[in-house]
Coordinates of C-alpha atoms and ligand atoms in Angstrom, one line a residue:
X1 CA 0.0 0.0 0.0
X2 CA 1.5 3.3 -1.0
X3 CA 2.1 5.5 2.0
X4 CA -0.2 8.4 1.6
X5 CA 1.9 10.3 4.1
X6 CA 3.8 13.1 2.4
X7 CA 7.1 13.5 4.3
X8 CA 7.5 17.0 2.8
X9 CA 4.0 18.2 3.7
X10 CA 5.2 20.3 6.7
X11 CA 7.5 22.3 4.4
X12 CA 4.4 24.0 2.9
X13 CA 2.4 24.8 6.0
X14 CA 3.0 28.3 7.2
X15 CA 0.0 28.1 9.5
X16 CA 2.0 25.7 11.7
X17 CA 1.3 27.6 14.9
X18 CA -2.5 27.7 14.5
X19 CA -3.2 24.3 16.2
X20 CA -1.1 25.4 19.2
X21 CA -2.7 28.8 20.1
X22 CA -5.4 27.3 22.4
X23 CA -6.0 26.3 25.1
X24 CA -4.4 29.3 26.7
X25 CA -2.9 28.8 30.2
X26 CA -4.2 31.7 32.3
X27 CA -4.8 32.9 35.8
X28 CA -8.0 30.8 35.8
X29 CA -5.8 27.7 35.8
X30 CA -3.8 28.8 38.8
X31 CA -4.0 27.3 42.3
X32 CA -3.0 28.8 45.6
X33 CA 0.6 27.5 46.1
X34 CA 2.0 28.6 49.5
X35 CA 2.4 25.7 51.9
X36 CA 2.0 23.0 49.3
X37 CA 4.4 20.1 48.9
X38 CA 6.0 20.2 45.4
X39 CA 8.3 18.0 43.4
X40 CA 11.1 20.1 41.8
X41 CA 11.9 19.6 38.1
X42 CA 14.8 22.0 38.4
X43 CA 18.2 20.6 37.1
X44 CA 19.6 19.7 33.7
X45 CA 17.1 19.6 30.9
X46 CA 17.8 18.6 27.3
X47 CA 17.8 21.8 25.2
X48 CA 18.0 23.0 21.6
X49 CA 17.3 26.2 19.9
X50 CA 14.7 26.1 17.1
X51 CA 15.0 29.2 14.9
X52 CA 13.1 27.7 12.0
X53 CA 10.3 26.4 14.2
X54 CA 10.8 22.8 13.2
X55 CA 9.5 21.7 16.5
X56 CA 6.0 22.6 15.7
X57 CA 6.3 22.1 11.9
X58 CA 7.6 18.6 12.3
X59 CA 5.9 17.9 15.6
X60 CA 9.1 17.0 17.5
X61 CA 6.9 16.7 20.6
X62 CA 5.2 13.7 19.0
X63 CA 8.4 11.7 18.7
X64 CA 8.6 8.5 20.6
X65 CA 11.7 7.7 22.6
X66 CA 13.1 5.1 20.1
X67 CA 16.9 5.3 19.8
X68 CA 18.2 6.5 16.4
X69 CA 19.3 2.9 15.7
X70 CA 15.7 1.8 15.6
X71 CA 14.4 4.6 13.4
X72 CA 13.0 3.5 10.0
X73 CA 12.8 7.1 8.7
X74 CA 15.1 9.9 9.8
X75 CA 14.2 12.6 12.3
X76 CA 15.7 16.0 13.0
X77 CA 15.2 15.8 16.8
X78 CA 16.1 13.2 19.3
X79 CA 14.8 14.9 22.4
X80 CA 17.9 17.1 22.4
X81 CA 19.7 14.5 24.5
X82 CA 23.1 15.7 23.1
X83 CA 23.2 18.9 25.1
X84 CA 21.6 20.1 28.4
X85 CA 21.1 23.4 30.2
X86 CA 20.3 24.0 33.9
X87 CA 16.8 25.1 34.7
X88 CA 16.1 27.7 36.0
X89 CA 18.3 29.6 33.5
X90 CA 18.4 32.0 30.6
X91 CA 19.9 30.5 27.4
X92 CA 21.0 34.0 26.6
X93 CA 23.6 33.7 29.5
X94 CA 24.4 30.0 29.2
X95 CA 26.4 30.2 25.9
X96 CA 28.0 33.1 24.2
X97 CA 26.6 31.9 20.9
X98 CA 23.0 32.1 22.4
X99 CA 23.5 35.6 24.0
X100 CA 21.4 37.4 21.3
X101 CA 19.4 34.4 20.2
X102 CA 15.8 35.4 19.9
X103 CA 13.4 32.7 18.8
X104 CA 11.9 29.4 19.9
X105 CA 13.8 26.8 21.8
X106 CA 12.9 23.4 23.2
X107 CA 13.4 22.1 26.8
X108 CA 12.8 18.4 27.3
X109 CA 13.0 16.0 30.3
X110 CA 11.3 12.9 31.6
X111 CA 9.7 12.1 35.0
X112 CA 7.9 9.3 36.6
X113 CA 4.2 9.7 37.6
X114 CA 1.5 7.1 37.0
X115 CA -2.0 7.9 35.8
X116 CA -4.3 8.5 38.7
X117 CA -7.8 7.1 39.4
X118 CA -8.7 8.9 42.6
X119 CA -9.7 12.3 41.1
X120 CA -6.5 14.0 42.2
X121 CA -4.6 16.1 39.7
X122 CA -0.9 16.5 38.9
X123 CA -0.2 20.1 37.8
X124 CA 3.0 21.5 36.2
X125 CA 3.9 24.9 37.6
X126 CA 6.4 27.1 35.8
X127 CA 7.5 30.1 37.8
X128 CA 8.1 32.1 34.6
X129 CA 9.2 31.5 31.0
X130 CA 10.2 34.4 28.8
X131 CA 8.3 35.3 26.8
X132 CA 5.8 32.6 25.9
X133 CA 5.7 28.8 26.4
X134 CA 3.9 25.8 25.1
X135 CA 3.7 22.6 27.3
X136 CA 3.6 19.1 25.8
X137 CA 3.3 15.9 27.7
X138 CA 3.8 12.5 26.0
X139 CA 3.0 14.2 22.7
X140 CA -0.2 16.0 23.9
X141 CA -0.4 19.8 23.7
X142 CA -1.4 21.0 27.2
X143 CA -1.6 24.8 26.4
X144 CA 0.1 28.1 25.6
X145 CA 1.1 30.8 28.1
X146 CA 1.8 34.4 27.1
X147 CA 3.9 36.6 29.4
X148 CA 7.5 36.2 30.5
X149 CA 7.3 37.0 34.2
X150 CA 4.3 35.4 35.8
X151 CA 3.7 31.8 36.9
X152 CA 1.5 29.4 35.0
X153 CA 0.0 26.0 35.5
X154 CA -0.7 23.1 33.1
X155 CA -2.9 20.1 34.1
X156 CA -0.9 17.0 33.1
X157 CA -3.3 14.5 34.6
X158 CA -5.1 13.4 31.4
X159 CA -1.8 12.7 29.6
X160 CA 0.2 10.8 32.3
X161 CA 1.4 7.3 31.4
X162 CA 2.9 4.5 33.4
X163 CA 6.6 3.8 32.8
X164 CA 7.7 7.4 32.3
X165 CA 6.5 10.7 31.0
X166 CA 8.2 13.0 28.4
X167 CA 7.7 16.6 29.2
X168 CA 8.6 19.2 26.5
X169 CA 8.3 23.0 26.7
X170 CA 8.7 25.3 23.8
X171 CA 9.9 28.7 25.0
X172 CA 9.9 31.6 22.5
X173 CA 11.4 35.0 23.3
X174 CA 10.7 36.5 19.9
X175 CA 9.7 40.1 20.4
X176 CA 6.3 40.9 18.9
X177 CA 4.5 44.2 18.2
X178 CA 1.2 42.8 19.7
X179 CA 2.8 41.2 22.8
X180 CA 3.2 42.6 26.4
X181 CA 5.8 44.0 26.4
X182 CA 5.8 44.8 22.7
X183 CA 9.0 44.5 20.6
X184 CA 10.7 47.7 21.7
X185 CA 11.9 48.1 25.3
X186 CA 14.9 49.3 27.3
X187 CA 16.1 46.1 28.9
X188 CA 17.8 42.8 27.7
X189 CA 15.5 40.2 26.1
X190 CA 16.6 37.1 28.0
X191 CA 15.0 33.9 27.0
X192 CA 14.3 30.7 28.9
X193 CA 12.7 28.9 31.8
X194 CA 14.2 31.4 34.2
X195 CA 12.3 30.5 37.4
X196 CA 11.5 27.2 39.2
X197 CA 9.7 24.4 37.4
X198 CA 7.8 22.0 39.7
X199 CA 5.0 19.4 39.9
X200 CA 2.3 19.8 42.4
X201 CA -0.4 17.3 43.3
X202 CA -3.8 18.5 44.5
X203 CA -7.0 16.7 45.5
X204 CA -10.0 16.7 43.2
X205 CA -11.3 19.9 45.0
X206 CA -8.5 22.3 45.9
X207 CA -8.0 25.8 47.1
X208 CA -7.2 28.0 44.1
X209 CA -7.2 31.4 45.8
X210 CA -6.7 32.6 49.3
X211 CA -6.7 36.4 49.9
X212 CA -6.4 38.0 53.4
X213 CA -6.4 41.7 54.0
X214 CA -7.1 44.1 56.8
X215 CA -10.3 46.2 56.6
X216 CA -12.0 48.7 59.0
X217 CA -14.1 45.8 60.4
X218 CA -11.3 43.2 60.8
X219 CA -9.6 40.7 58.6
X220 CA -11.4 40.0 55.3
X221 CA -10.8 36.5 53.9
X222 CA -11.6 35.3 50.4
X223 CA -11.3 31.6 49.6
X224 CA -11.9 30.1 46.1
X225 CA -12.0 26.4 45.1
X226 CA -11.3 24.5 41.9
X227 CA -14.9 23.3 41.8
X228 CA -18.4 24.8 42.6
X229 CA -18.5 23.0 45.9
X230 CA -20.4 24.0 49.0
X231 CA -18.9 23.5 52.5
X232 CA -16.8 25.1 55.1
X233 CA -13.2 26.2 55.1
X234 CA -11.3 26.3 58.4
X235 CA -9.1 29.3 58.9
X236 CA -6.4 29.3 61.6
X237 CA -4.2 32.3 62.3
X238 CA -1.7 31.6 65.1
X239 CA -2.0 34.2 67.8
X240 CA -5.4 35.4 66.5
X241 CA -7.7 32.4 66.5
X242 CA -9.8 30.0 64.3
X243 CA -12.8 30.7 62.2
X244 CA -15.1 28.9 59.8
X245 CA -15.5 30.4 56.4
X246 CA -18.8 29.3 54.7
X247 CA -18.2 28.3 51.0
X248 CA -21.0 28.3 48.4
X249 CA -20.5 27.3 44.8
X250 CA -16.8 27.2 45.3
X251 CA -16.5 30.8 46.8
X252 CA -16.2 31.7 50.4
X253 CA -15.7 35.1 52.0
X254 CA -15.8 36.4 55.6
X255 CA -14.7 39.2 57.7
X256 CA -13.3 38.1 61.1
X257 CA -13.3 40.6 63.8
X258 CA -9.6 40.3 64.9
X259 CA -7.2 43.1 65.5
X260 CA -3.7 41.9 64.4
X261 CA -0.5 43.8 65.3
X262 CA 0.0 45.9 62.2
X263 CA 2.8 45.2 59.6
X264 CA 5.0 48.2 58.8
X265 CA 8.5 48.7 57.5
X266 CA 9.6 49.3 61.1
X267 CA 7.6 46.4 62.5
X268 CA 7.2 43.8 59.7
X269 CA 5.0 41.5 61.9
X270 CA 3.9 38.4 60.0
X271 CA 1.3 35.8 61.1
X272 CA 1.2 32.1 60.3
X273 CA -2.0 31.4 58.5
X274 CA -3.5 27.9 57.7
X275 CA -6.6 27.1 55.7
X276 CA -8.1 23.7 55.2
X277 CA -11.0 22.7 52.9
X278 CA -11.8 19.0 52.8
X279 CA -8.6 17.1 51.8
X280 CA -6.8 20.4 50.8
X281 CA -4.6 22.4 53.2
X282 CA -2.5 25.5 52.5
X283 CA -0.5 27.9 54.7
X284 CA 1.0 31.3 54.3
X285 CA 2.8 34.0 56.3
X286 CA 0.8 37.2 56.1
X287 CA 1.3 40.8 57.4
X288 CA -1.7 43.0 58.0
X289 CA -1.6 46.7 57.2
X290 CA -3.8 49.3 55.5
X291 CA -2.6 51.4 52.5
X292 CA -4.8 54.3 51.4
X293 CA -4.7 57.7 49.9
X294 CA -6.1 60.9 51.4
X295 CA -5.9 64.0 49.3
X296 CA -2.3 64.1 47.9
X297 CA -1.0 61.9 50.7
X298 CA -0.3 58.2 50.7
X299 CA -1.4 56.8 54.1
X300 CA 0.1 53.6 55.7
X301 CA -1.8 52.4 58.8
X302 CA -3.4 55.8 59.2
X303 CA -0.2 57.9 58.9
X304 CA 1.2 59.8 55.9
X305 CA 4.0 57.8 54.2
X306 CA 7.0 59.4 52.5
X307 CA 8.3 57.2 49.6
X308 CA 12.1 57.2 49.3
X309 CA 12.5 54.8 46.5
X310 CA 14.6 53.4 43.7
X311 CA 13.7 51.3 40.7
X312 CA 15.2 47.9 40.2
X313 CA 15.4 45.7 37.1
X314 CA 15.6 41.9 37.5
X315 CA 18.9 41.7 35.6
X316 CA 22.2 40.2 36.6
X317 CA 25.6 40.5 34.8
X318 CA 26.1 36.7 35.1
X319 CA 22.7 35.1 35.4
X320 CA 20.4 37.4 33.4
X321 CA 16.8 37.3 34.7
X322 CA 17.7 34.6 37.3
X323 CA 17.9 35.7 40.9
X324 CA 18.4 34.1 44.3
X325 CA 17.7 34.8 47.9
X326 CA 21.2 36.2 48.5
X327 CA 20.9 38.4 45.4
X328 CA 17.5 39.8 46.7
X329 CA 18.7 40.3 50.3
X330 CA 21.8 42.2 48.9
X331 CA 19.4 44.4 46.9
X332 CA 17.4 45.2 50.0
X333 CA 20.6 45.9 51.9
X334 CA 21.8 48.3 49.3
X335 CA 18.4 50.0 49.3
X336 CA 18.4 50.4 53.1
X337 CA 22.0 51.8 52.9
X338 CA 20.6 54.5 50.6
X339 CA 17.9 55.3 53.1
X340 CA 15.2 53.9 50.8
X341 CA 12.0 52.4 52.1
X342 CA 10.4 51.3 48.8
X343 CA 11.4 49.7 45.5
X344 CA 9.7 49.8 42.2
X345 CA 10.1 46.4 40.6
X346 CA 10.5 47.5 37.0
X347 CA 9.0 46.8 34.4
X348 CA 7.6 43.4 34.9
X349 CA 6.7 41.0 37.8
X350 CA 9.9 40.0 39.6
X351 CA 10.5 36.6 41.3
X352 CA 8.0 35.8 44.0
X353 CA 10.8 35.6 46.5
X354 CA 11.2 39.3 46.3
X355 CA 7.8 40.2 47.9
X356 CA 8.2 37.4 50.4
X357 CA 11.6 38.7 51.6
X358 CA 10.3 42.3 51.5
X359 CA 7.5 41.2 53.8
X360 CA 10.2 39.8 56.2
X361 CA 12.5 42.8 55.9
X362 CA 9.9 45.6 55.8
X363 CA 10.7 46.9 52.3
X364 CA 7.7 48.4 50.5
X365 CA 7.1 47.5 46.9
X366 CA 5.6 48.8 43.7
X367 CA 5.0 45.9 41.3
X368 CA 3.9 46.2 37.7
X369 CA 3.1 44.5 34.4
X370 CA 5.1 45.3 31.2
X371 CA 2.5 47.6 29.5
X372 CA 5.5 49.5 28.3
X373 CA 5.7 52.3 25.6
X374 CA 3.9 51.6 22.3
X375 CA 1.7 48.6 23.2
X376 CA -0.9 47.6 20.6
X377 CA -3.6 49.4 22.6
X378 CA -6.2 48.8 19.9
X379 CA -5.7 45.0 20.0
X380 CA -8.3 43.1 22.1
X381 CA -6.0 40.0 22.4
X382 CA -3.2 42.3 23.6
X383 CA -5.5 43.6 26.3
X384 CA -6.5 40.1 27.4
X385 CA -2.8 39.2 27.6
X386 CA -2.1 42.3 29.7
X387 CA -5.1 41.7 32.0
X388 CA -4.2 38.0 32.4
X389 CA -0.6 38.9 33.4
X390 CA -2.0 41.5 35.9
X391 CA -4.3 38.9 37.5
X392 CA -1.5 36.3 37.6
X393 CA 0.6 38.9 39.4
X394 CA -2.2 39.9 41.8
X395 CA -3.1 36.3 42.6
X396 CA 0.5 35.4 43.2
X397 CA 1.3 38.3 45.6
X398 CA -2.1 39.3 47.0
X399 CA -1.0 38.3 50.5
X400 CA 2.2 40.2 50.5
X401 CA 1.9 43.2 52.8
X402 CA 5.1 44.8 51.3
X403 CA 3.2 45.3 48.0
X404 CA 1.4 48.6 48.3
X405 CA 1.1 49.6 44.6
X406 CA 0.0 47.8 41.4
X407 CA 1.5 49.5 38.4
X408 CA -0.5 49.1 35.1
X409 CA 1.9 50.7 32.7
X410 CA 4.9 52.8 31.9
X411 CA 5.4 55.8 29.6
X412 CA 2.5 55.3 27.3
X413 CA 1.4 58.1 24.9
X414 CA -2.0 59.6 25.9
X415 CA -4.3 58.3 23.1
X416 CA -7.9 57.2 23.1
X417 CA -6.9 53.6 22.6
X418 CA -4.3 53.7 25.4
X419 CA -6.9 55.4 27.7
X420 CA -9.5 52.7 27.2
X421 CA -6.9 49.9 27.5
X422 CA -5.3 51.2 30.7
X423 CA -8.5 52.4 32.3
X424 CA -9.7 48.9 31.8
X425 CA -6.6 47.5 33.5
X426 CA -6.8 50.0 36.4
X427 CA -10.5 49.1 37.0
X428 CA -9.8 45.4 36.7
X429 CA -6.9 45.7 39.2
X430 CA -9.1 47.6 41.7
X431 CA -11.9 45.1 41.4
X432 CA -9.6 42.2 41.8
X433 CA -7.8 43.8 44.8
X434 CA -9.6 46.7 46.5
X435 CA -6.9 46.8 49.2
X436 CA -4.0 48.4 47.3
X437 CA -3.3 51.6 45.4
X438 CA -3.3 51.6 41.6
X439 CA -0.5 53.5 39.8
X440 CA 1.1 54.0 36.4
X441 CA 4.3 55.8 35.3
X442 CA 2.9 58.6 33.2
X443 CA 4.6 61.3 31.0
X444 CA 4.4 65.1 31.2
X445 CA 1.5 66.6 29.2
X446 CA 3.6 68.6 26.8
X447 CA 0.7 70.7 25.5
X448 CA -0.1 72.2 28.9
X449 CA 3.3 71.4 30.5
X450 CA 1.5 70.0 33.5
X451 CA 1.2 66.7 35.3
X452 CA -1.9 66.0 33.4
X453 CA -3.0 62.7 31.7
X454 CA -6.5 61.4 31.1
X455 CA -5.6 58.2 32.8
X456 CA -4.9 59.8 36.1
X457 CA -8.5 60.0 37.2
X458 CA -8.5 56.2 37.2
X459 CA -5.3 56.0 39.3
X460 CA -4.8 56.4 43.0
X461 CA -1.2 57.5 42.6
X462 CA 0.1 59.4 39.6
X463 CA 3.6 58.2 38.6
X464 CA 5.6 60.8 36.6
X465 CA 8.7 59.8 34.7
X466 CA 10.9 62.9 34.0
X467 CA 14.6 63.3 33.4
X468 CA 15.3 67.0 33.9
X469 CA 19.1 67.3 34.2
X470 CA 19.6 64.4 31.8
X471 CA 17.3 64.1 28.7
X472 CA 16.3 67.7 29.2
X473 CA 18.9 70.3 30.2
X474 CA 18.6 72.2 33.5
X475 CA 16.1 71.8 36.3
X476 CA 14.0 74.9 35.7
X477 CA 11.6 72.8 33.6
X478 CA 10.9 70.6 36.6
X479 CA 10.3 73.6 38.9
X480 CA 8.0 75.1 36.3
X481 CA 6.1 71.8 35.8
X482 CA 5.6 71.3 39.5
X483 CA 4.5 74.9 40.0
X484 CA 2.1 74.6 37.0
X485 CA 0.4 71.4 38.2
X486 CA -2.5 70.9 40.6
X487 CA -3.1 67.2 41.0
X488 CA -5.8 66.1 43.4
X489 CA -4.1 62.9 44.4
X490 CA -0.6 61.8 45.3
X491 CA 2.2 62.1 42.7
X492 CA 5.4 60.3 42.8
X493 CA 8.4 60.8 40.5
X494 CA 8.3 57.3 39.3
X495 CA 11.6 57.7 37.4
X496 CA 14.4 60.2 37.2
X497 CA 18.1 59.8 37.0
X498 CA 21.3 60.1 34.9
X499 CA 23.9 57.8 33.4
X500 CA 27.4 57.6 34.9
X501 CA 30.3 55.5 33.6
X502 CA 31.8 54.1 36.8
X503 CA 35.2 55.8 37.4
X504 CA 34.6 58.6 34.9
X505 CA 35.2 61.8 36.8
X506 CA 34.9 65.4 35.5
X507 CA 32.9 68.6 35.8
X508 CA 29.2 68.3 36.6
X509 CA 28.5 69.8 33.2
X510 CA 30.0 66.7 31.5
X511 CA 27.5 63.9 30.7
X512 CA 28.3 60.4 31.9
X513 CA 30.5 61.6 34.7
X514 CA 29.8 60.4 38.2
X515 CA 29.7 64.0 39.2
X516 CA 26.8 64.7 36.8
X517 CA 24.8 61.8 38.1
X518 CA 25.4 63.0 41.7
X519 CA 24.2 66.5 40.8
X520 CA 21.0 65.3 39.0
X521 CA 20.0 63.0 41.9
X522 CA 20.6 65.7 44.5
X523 CA 18.7 68.4 42.6
X524 CA 15.8 66.1 41.6
X525 CA 15.1 65.0 45.1
X526 CA 15.4 68.5 46.4
X527 CA 13.0 70.0 43.9
X528 CA 10.5 67.1 44.1
X529 CA 10.4 67.5 47.8
X530 CA 9.4 71.2 47.4
X531 CA 6.0 70.2 45.9
X532 CA 3.5 69.5 48.6
X533 CA 1.6 66.9 46.5
X534 CA 4.8 64.9 45.7
X535 CA 4.7 61.8 48.0
X536 CA 8.0 60.5 47.0
X537 CA 10.6 59.6 44.4
X538 CA 11.7 56.4 42.7
X539 CA 15.2 57.1 41.3
X540 CA 16.1 55.3 38.1
X541 CA 17.8 53.0 39.3
X542 CA 19.8 50.8 41.7
X543 CA 22.1 48.8 39.4
X544 CA 23.4 49.3 35.8
X545 CA 21.6 46.9 33.6
X546 CA 22.0 45.4 30.1
X547 CA 20.2 47.1 27.2
X548 CA 21.1 46.8 23.5
X549 CA 19.7 50.3 23.0
X550 CA 22.8 51.7 24.7
X551 CA 25.8 51.6 22.3
X552 CA 28.1 54.6 23.1
X553 CA 31.7 54.0 24.3
X554 CA 30.5 54.7 27.9
X555 CA 27.6 52.2 27.6
X556 CA 28.7 49.3 25.4
X557 CA 25.3 47.6 25.7
X558 CA 24.6 48.7 29.3
X559 CA 22.3 51.4 30.7
X560 CA 24.5 53.2 33.2
X561 CA 21.9 55.0 35.3
X562 CA 22.6 52.7 38.3
X563 CA 23.9 54.3 41.4
X564 CA 25.8 51.0 41.7
X565 CA 27.7 49.4 38.8
X566 CA 26.6 46.1 37.2
X567 CA 29.0 44.2 39.6
X568 CA 26.3 45.1 42.2
X569 CA 29.2 46.3 44.4
X570 CA 30.9 49.4 43.0
X571 CA 29.1 52.5 44.3
X572 CA 29.2 55.6 42.3
X573 CA 29.2 59.2 43.7
X574 CA 25.5 59.2 42.9
X575 CA 25.0 56.6 45.7
X576 CA 26.3 58.9 48.4
X577 CA 24.6 61.9 46.9
X578 CA 21.2 60.1 46.9
X579 CA 21.8 58.9 50.5
X580 CA 22.4 62.5 51.6
X581 CA 19.3 63.7 49.7
X582 CA 17.1 61.0 51.3
X583 CA 18.5 61.9 54.7
X584 CA 17.2 65.4 54.2
X585 CA 14.0 65.0 52.2
X586 CA 11.0 62.7 52.3
X587 CA 11.8 61.8 55.8
X588 CA 9.3 59.5 57.7
X589 CA 6.7 61.7 59.4
X590 CA 6.6 61.0 63.1
Ligands
LIG601 C1 12.5 55.4 30.6 C2 12.0 54.0 30.8 C3 13.1 53.1 31.4 C4 14.4 53.5 30.7 C5 14.8 54.8 31.2 C6 16.1 55.3 30.6 O1 11.9 56.2 31.5 O2 10.9 53.9 31.6 O3 12.7 51.8 31.1 O4 15.4 52.5 31.0 O5 13.8 55.8 30.8 O6 16.0 56.0 29.6 O7 17.2 54.9 31.1

């Protein structure tokens, strides 16, 4: 019988991605993770780059595990067993020849887990994969996740097989005009499975969301389940008590009249929380505080808060997007040495350890999604992608007291499409989490030369990015702008700074000298503090970071606005200047 199969058919199918665009893996597939036992899949994975997208074209994921000696027709992929990379990792940092590789790549490994009959589920959790990922198990497509900085889950249960499972993940860091972020941004486009990958087993009905927050009438508790089940969840907070949370159709909410010791930067008090529903049990360590605004003030636990901040990228000279507990604790130590009490985690969700350690150490955080510059604001799918990343971030960090601000965008031109898109995000964030303040980093209204942007009425805190003293000469413009503006809510300078090549010294008038950076930071903080409605400053930024947009002799592929060099050790004159400025301005109000 003539084989009707045409071995060359895949060469003519440019719609090769179409069968693998759905199901989408979204916030709806997430479960509540803290306190769960997991099985780590970190370690060496087989790996290959796939610039021509042969993996989907030739369906590499459908290959069986036969050795090449047993093949009857040739293949172009043998599960990549000939080379491995460590996971978590960025391929862009793992080999020089992959530094600037932008495209698809395939990770592959096997693991043992038998099919289950008891209704329990085995989920794959990926901490983050930049920028999009497709999961395949034993040849079956489990789903596509968009977004390079938020966790996602794939239900492997239906595809498990006895005797060993082959897991393959296609990761694609191609920049796209309709993605979030879009294809133009000022940081390095690292690719890879850059956070933990693990398996988690859950009972048939499990806790998917747990959100606790302090309200005027006590501690509000929201519990959500994976099924529309009725019942009672048991809440236990050590030192406060126990309470039953009635659950109807998979949703439970209650306010428990307890008065916890408040969490604050000075007293980062955390409580051990446990919640049980049926066979499921989760725990968390939660701080209770209230963050509000009143007029042009930000209010923490009923008292005005001065924000002495810096922005931070998740970028490391040696590991790219990968971070570690020591790296994070060093970051907070540097921030405290500067006198800072808040960090803006630019421009995308950072590792979940950051907020957890910030809770312990009393560092406040602004977290944001990468709705950055010229996003495809008129594209509905782009909006859904942004909203999903926002919800994945909110669900992941909802119980982190350190997080006081959700940022919905950065430096976006004020157009009708952008207004609709970001108003939607601000409203969605507030509805999903009424306990925090919503912000965005906006631009100066050049027509009126005021802090004025149609988005601001939908924000709690107006972020303003301005670079007087660097991208615009002199500081008079900043003085005029602040004098011209009459915002009715708090403003923070969400970015300002100047580049300094470490070790380059000269007159303050000379760009890229350390002296120039020191002058800019000193004057910026001084002038910002003179405006009653400015609640704080986020200096751009803590460490130099990689950016291919920066190609002068002083930059060589690095953005040099850090007050510390990319070695995360060498402090520039700007470090001391900013420390002095924060010692004089935006001091904590007693
Ligand atoms: C912008 C942008 C940053 C960028 C910075 C700079 O404000 O938000 O992402 O790195 O300016 O020019 O250094």
